[in-house]
Tab-separated table of C-alpha atoms in Angstrom:
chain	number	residue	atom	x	y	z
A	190	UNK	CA	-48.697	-46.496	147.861
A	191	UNK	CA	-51.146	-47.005	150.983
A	192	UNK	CA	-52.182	-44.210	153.025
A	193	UNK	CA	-54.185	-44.549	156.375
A	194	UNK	CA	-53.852	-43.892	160.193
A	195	UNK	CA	-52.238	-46.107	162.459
A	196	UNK	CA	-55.398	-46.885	164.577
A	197	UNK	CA	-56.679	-48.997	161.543
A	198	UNK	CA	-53.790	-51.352	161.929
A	199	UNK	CA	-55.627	-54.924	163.132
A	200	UNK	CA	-54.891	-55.444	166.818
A	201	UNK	CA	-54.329	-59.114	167.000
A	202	UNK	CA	-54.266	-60.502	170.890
A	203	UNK	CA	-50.539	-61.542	172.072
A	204	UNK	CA	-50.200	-64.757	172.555
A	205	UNK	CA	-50.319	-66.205	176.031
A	206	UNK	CA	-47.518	-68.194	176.087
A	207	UNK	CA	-44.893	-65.234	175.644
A	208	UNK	CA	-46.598	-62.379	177.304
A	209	UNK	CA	-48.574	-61.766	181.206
A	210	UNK	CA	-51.686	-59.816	180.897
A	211	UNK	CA	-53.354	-58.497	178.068
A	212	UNK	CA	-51.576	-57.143	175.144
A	213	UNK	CA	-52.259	-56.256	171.558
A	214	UNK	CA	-50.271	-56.198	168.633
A	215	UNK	CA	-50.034	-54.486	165.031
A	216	UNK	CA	-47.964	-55.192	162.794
A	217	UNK	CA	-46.879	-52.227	160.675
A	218	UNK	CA	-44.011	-54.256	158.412
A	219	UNK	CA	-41.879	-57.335	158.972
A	220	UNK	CA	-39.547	-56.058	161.497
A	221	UNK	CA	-41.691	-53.489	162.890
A	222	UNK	CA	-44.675	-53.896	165.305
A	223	UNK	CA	-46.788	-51.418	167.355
A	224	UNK	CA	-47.392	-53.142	170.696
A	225	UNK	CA	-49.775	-52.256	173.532
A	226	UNK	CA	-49.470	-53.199	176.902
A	227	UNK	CA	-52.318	-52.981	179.705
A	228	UNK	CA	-51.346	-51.840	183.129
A	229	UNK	CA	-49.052	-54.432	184.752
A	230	UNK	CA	-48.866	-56.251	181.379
A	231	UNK	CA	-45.113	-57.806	179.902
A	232	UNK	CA	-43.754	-59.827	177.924
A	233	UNK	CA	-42.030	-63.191	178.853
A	234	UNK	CA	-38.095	-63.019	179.182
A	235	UNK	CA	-36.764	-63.200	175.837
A	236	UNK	CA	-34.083	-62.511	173.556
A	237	UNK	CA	-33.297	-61.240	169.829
A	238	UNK	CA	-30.791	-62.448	167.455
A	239	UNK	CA	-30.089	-58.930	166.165
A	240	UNK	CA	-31.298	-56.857	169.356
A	241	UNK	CA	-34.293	-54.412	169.285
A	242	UNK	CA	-34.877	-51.057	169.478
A	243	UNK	CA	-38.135	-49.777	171.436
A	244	UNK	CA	-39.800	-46.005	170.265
A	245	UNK	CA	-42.443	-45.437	173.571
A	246	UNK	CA	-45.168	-43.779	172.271
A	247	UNK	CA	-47.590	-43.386	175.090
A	248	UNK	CA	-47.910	-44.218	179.013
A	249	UNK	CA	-44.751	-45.139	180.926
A	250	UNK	CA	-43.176	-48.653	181.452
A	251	UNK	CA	-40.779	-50.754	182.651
A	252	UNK	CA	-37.575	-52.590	180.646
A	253	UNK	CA	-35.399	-55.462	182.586
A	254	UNK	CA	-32.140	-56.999	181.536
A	255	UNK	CA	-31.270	-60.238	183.036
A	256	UNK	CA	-28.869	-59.424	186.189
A	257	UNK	CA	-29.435	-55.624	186.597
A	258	UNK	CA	-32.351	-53.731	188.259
A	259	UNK	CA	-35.473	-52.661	185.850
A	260	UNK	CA	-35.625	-49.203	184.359
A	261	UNK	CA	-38.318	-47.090	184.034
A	262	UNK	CA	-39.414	-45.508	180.273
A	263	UNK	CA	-41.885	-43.303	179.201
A	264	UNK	CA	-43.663	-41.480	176.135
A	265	UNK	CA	-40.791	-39.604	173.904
A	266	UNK	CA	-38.007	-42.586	174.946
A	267	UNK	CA	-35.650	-44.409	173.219
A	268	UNK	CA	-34.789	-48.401	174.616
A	269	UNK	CA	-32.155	-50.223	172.732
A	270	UNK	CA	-31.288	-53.376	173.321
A	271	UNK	CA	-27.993	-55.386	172.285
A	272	UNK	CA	-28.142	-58.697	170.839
A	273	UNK	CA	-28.684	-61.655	172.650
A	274	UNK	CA	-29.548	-59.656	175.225
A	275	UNK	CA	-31.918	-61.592	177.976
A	276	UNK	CA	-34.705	-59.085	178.913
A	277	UNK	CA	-38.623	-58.161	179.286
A	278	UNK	CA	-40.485	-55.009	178.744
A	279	UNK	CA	-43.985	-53.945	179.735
A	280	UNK	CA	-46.281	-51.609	180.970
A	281	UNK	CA	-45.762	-49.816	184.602
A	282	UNK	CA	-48.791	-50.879	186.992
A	283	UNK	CA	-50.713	-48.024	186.471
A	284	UNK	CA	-50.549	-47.259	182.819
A	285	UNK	CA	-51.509	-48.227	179.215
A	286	UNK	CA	-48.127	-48.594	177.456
A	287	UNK	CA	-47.613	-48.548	173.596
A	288	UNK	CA	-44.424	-48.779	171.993
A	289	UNK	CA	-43.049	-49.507	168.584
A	290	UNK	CA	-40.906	-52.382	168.550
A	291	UNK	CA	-38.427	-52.555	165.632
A	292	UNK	CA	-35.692	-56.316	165.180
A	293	UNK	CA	-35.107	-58.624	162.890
A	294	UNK	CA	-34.952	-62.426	162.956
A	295	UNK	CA	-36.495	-64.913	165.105
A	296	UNK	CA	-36.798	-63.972	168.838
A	297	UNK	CA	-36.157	-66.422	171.265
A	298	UNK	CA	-38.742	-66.878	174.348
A	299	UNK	CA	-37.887	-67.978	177.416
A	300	UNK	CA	-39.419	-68.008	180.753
A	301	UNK	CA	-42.361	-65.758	181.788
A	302	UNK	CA	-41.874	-62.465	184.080
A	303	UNK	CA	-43.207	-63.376	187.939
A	304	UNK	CA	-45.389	-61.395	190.078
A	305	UNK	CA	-41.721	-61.084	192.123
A	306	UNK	CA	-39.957	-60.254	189.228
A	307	UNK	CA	-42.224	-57.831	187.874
A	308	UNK	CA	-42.645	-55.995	190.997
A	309	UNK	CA	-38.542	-56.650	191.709
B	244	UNK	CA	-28.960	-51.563	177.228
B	245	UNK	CA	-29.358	-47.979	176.737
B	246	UNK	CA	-32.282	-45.750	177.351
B	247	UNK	CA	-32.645	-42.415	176.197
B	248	UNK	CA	-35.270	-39.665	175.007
B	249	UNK	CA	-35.876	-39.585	171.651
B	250	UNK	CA	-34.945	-36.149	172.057
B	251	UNK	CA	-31.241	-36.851	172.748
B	252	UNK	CA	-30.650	-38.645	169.401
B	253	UNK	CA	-28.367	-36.214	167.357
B	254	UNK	CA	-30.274	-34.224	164.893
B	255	UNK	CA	-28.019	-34.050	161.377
B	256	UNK	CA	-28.859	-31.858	158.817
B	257	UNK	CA	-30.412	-33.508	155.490
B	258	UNK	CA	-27.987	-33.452	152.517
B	259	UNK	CA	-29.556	-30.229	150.037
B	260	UNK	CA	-29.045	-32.526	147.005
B	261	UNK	CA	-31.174	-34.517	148.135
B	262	UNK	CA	-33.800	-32.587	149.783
B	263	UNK	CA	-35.241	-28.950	149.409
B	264	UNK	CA	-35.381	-26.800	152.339
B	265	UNK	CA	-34.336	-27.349	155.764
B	266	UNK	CA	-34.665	-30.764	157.111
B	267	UNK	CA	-32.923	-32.834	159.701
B	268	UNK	CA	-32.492	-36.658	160.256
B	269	UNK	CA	-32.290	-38.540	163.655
B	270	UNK	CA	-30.481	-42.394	163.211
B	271	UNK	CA	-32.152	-44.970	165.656
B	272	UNK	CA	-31.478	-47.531	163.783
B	273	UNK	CA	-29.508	-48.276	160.429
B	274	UNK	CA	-33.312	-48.833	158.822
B	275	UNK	CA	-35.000	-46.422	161.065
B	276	UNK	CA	-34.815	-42.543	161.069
B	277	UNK	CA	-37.112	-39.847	162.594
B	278	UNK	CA	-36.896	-37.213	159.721
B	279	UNK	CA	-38.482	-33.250	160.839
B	280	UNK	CA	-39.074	-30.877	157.516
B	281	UNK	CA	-39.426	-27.600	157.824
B	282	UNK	CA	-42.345	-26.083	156.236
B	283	UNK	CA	-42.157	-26.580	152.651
B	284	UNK	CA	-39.037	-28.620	152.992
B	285	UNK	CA	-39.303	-32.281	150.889
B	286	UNK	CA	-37.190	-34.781	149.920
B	287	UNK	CA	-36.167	-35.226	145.702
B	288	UNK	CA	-37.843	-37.459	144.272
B	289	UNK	CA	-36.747	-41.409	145.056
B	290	UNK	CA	-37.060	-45.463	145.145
B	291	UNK	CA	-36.424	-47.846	147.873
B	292	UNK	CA	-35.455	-51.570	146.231
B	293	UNK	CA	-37.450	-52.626	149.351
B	294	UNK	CA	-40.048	-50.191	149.724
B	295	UNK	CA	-40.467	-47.463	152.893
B	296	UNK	CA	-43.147	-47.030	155.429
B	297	UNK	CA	-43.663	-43.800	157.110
B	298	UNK	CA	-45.244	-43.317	160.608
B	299	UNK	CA	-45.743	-39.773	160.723
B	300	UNK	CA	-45.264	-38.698	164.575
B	301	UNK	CA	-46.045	-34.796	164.516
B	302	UNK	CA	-47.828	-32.067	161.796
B	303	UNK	CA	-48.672	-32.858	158.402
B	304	UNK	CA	-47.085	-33.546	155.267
B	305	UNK	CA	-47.723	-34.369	151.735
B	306	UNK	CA	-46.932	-38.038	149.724
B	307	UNK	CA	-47.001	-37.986	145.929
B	308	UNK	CA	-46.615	-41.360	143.686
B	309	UNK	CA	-45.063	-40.470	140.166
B	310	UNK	CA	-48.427	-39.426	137.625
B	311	UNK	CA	-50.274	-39.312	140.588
B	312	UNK	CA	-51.699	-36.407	142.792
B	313	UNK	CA	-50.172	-35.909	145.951
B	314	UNK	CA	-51.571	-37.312	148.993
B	315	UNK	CA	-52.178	-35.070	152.694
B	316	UNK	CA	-51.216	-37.058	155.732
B	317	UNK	CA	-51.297	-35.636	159.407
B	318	UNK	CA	-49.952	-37.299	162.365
B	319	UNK	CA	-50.836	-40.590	163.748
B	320	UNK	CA	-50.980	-41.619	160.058
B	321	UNK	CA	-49.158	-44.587	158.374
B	322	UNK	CA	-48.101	-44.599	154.618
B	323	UNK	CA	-46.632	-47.518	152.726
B	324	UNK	CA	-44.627	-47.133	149.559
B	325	UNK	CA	-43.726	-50.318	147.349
B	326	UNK	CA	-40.501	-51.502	146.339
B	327	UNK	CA	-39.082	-49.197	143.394
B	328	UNK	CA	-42.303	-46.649	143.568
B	329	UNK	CA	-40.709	-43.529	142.473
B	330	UNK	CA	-42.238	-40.975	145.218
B	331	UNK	CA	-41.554	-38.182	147.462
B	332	UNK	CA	-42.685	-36.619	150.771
B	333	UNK	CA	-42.395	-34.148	152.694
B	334	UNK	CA	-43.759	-30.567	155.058
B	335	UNK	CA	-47.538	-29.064	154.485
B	336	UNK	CA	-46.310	-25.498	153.409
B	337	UNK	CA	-47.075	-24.606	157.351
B	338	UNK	CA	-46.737	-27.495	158.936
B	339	UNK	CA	-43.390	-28.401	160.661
B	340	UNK	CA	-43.820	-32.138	160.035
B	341	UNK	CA	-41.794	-35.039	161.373
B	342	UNK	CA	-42.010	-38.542	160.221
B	343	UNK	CA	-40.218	-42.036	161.530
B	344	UNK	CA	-39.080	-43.757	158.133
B	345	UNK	CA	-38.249	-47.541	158.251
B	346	UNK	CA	-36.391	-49.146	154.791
B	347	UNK	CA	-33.777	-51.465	153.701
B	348	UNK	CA	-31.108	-51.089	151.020
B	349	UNK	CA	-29.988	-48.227	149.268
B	350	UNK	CA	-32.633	-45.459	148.099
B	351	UNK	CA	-32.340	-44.367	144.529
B	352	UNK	CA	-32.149	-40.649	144.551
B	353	UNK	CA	-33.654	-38.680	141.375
B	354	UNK	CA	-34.054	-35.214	140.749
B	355	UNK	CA	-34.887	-32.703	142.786
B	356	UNK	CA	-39.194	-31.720	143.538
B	357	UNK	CA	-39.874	-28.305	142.058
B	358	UNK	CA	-41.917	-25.643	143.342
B	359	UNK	CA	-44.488	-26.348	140.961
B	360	UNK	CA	-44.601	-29.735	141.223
B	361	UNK	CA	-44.439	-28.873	145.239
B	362	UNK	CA	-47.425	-26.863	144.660
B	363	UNK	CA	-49.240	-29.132	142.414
């Protein structure tokens, strides 16, 4: 059994490639990731084999599927997304967002988010 | 897509022959729960073939490792339990304490955590 707080979790740098802006990662297990996003920060478009569920646990942000308009989250919210599903996720302009990201199996990126995109 | 507070999720009560006390589960995902104990409340003791890790969200709780003492946690605190480690968790005796749990495969349930044990 290991017991400590989730601040001492390594924060490893994103890797450019797949996300805009800086954002940190820590992994808590396999399939489960804390993931911090500066303001205006995303991910690339991608997908998951086996969807994803986001937990928000601080700031507000923004979550886009491919085809629809983006959605606002904050703190205290739920996102699920369906398999296969072509989206991004990220921080609104004016806030530090952290959420827990929870999938399974290999996600697959695609292009990255646009200025235009981003601000829709 | 769906978006939602993690408020909305329906809270189920926790099966008593499995846990002491009052305590209600919240399904996100088939390996993901947010669990809230009442004070006192705990689970019996248990195994995970795959282990468990806890990310407590709110109050304070206790952790206890078979022939070990039992471990405090508060929020904002992580704990990790290995595959097959017979354990159980659970409320501070005031605290109402709610925890996001994340395993795979079918727990193990054992018997139930006395009051004395409770109160080490």
């Amino acid at each position: 059994m290991k017991h400590f707080p989730l601040s001492a979790l390594p924060a490893r740098p994103a890797p450019d490639s797949r996300f805009s802006g800086p954002v940190w990662m820590q992994e808590l297990t396999s399939c489960a990731m804390r993931v911090t996003f500066t303001p205006g920060a995303r991910t690339a478009w991608h997908r998951h084999p086996h969807g994803q569920t986001l937990l928000i646990l601080s700031g507000s942000g923004l979550v886009q599927k491919r085809g629809e308009a983006a959605l606002s989250f904050q703190a205290g919210d739920v996102v699920t997304i369906a398999a296969g599903e072509e989206h991004w996720h990220g921080a609104a302009p004016d806030s530090v967002m952290s959420h827990f990201a929870l999938q399974e199996g290999q996600t697959e990126w695609l292009a990255q988010v646009t200025d235009a995109e981003y601000k829709g």
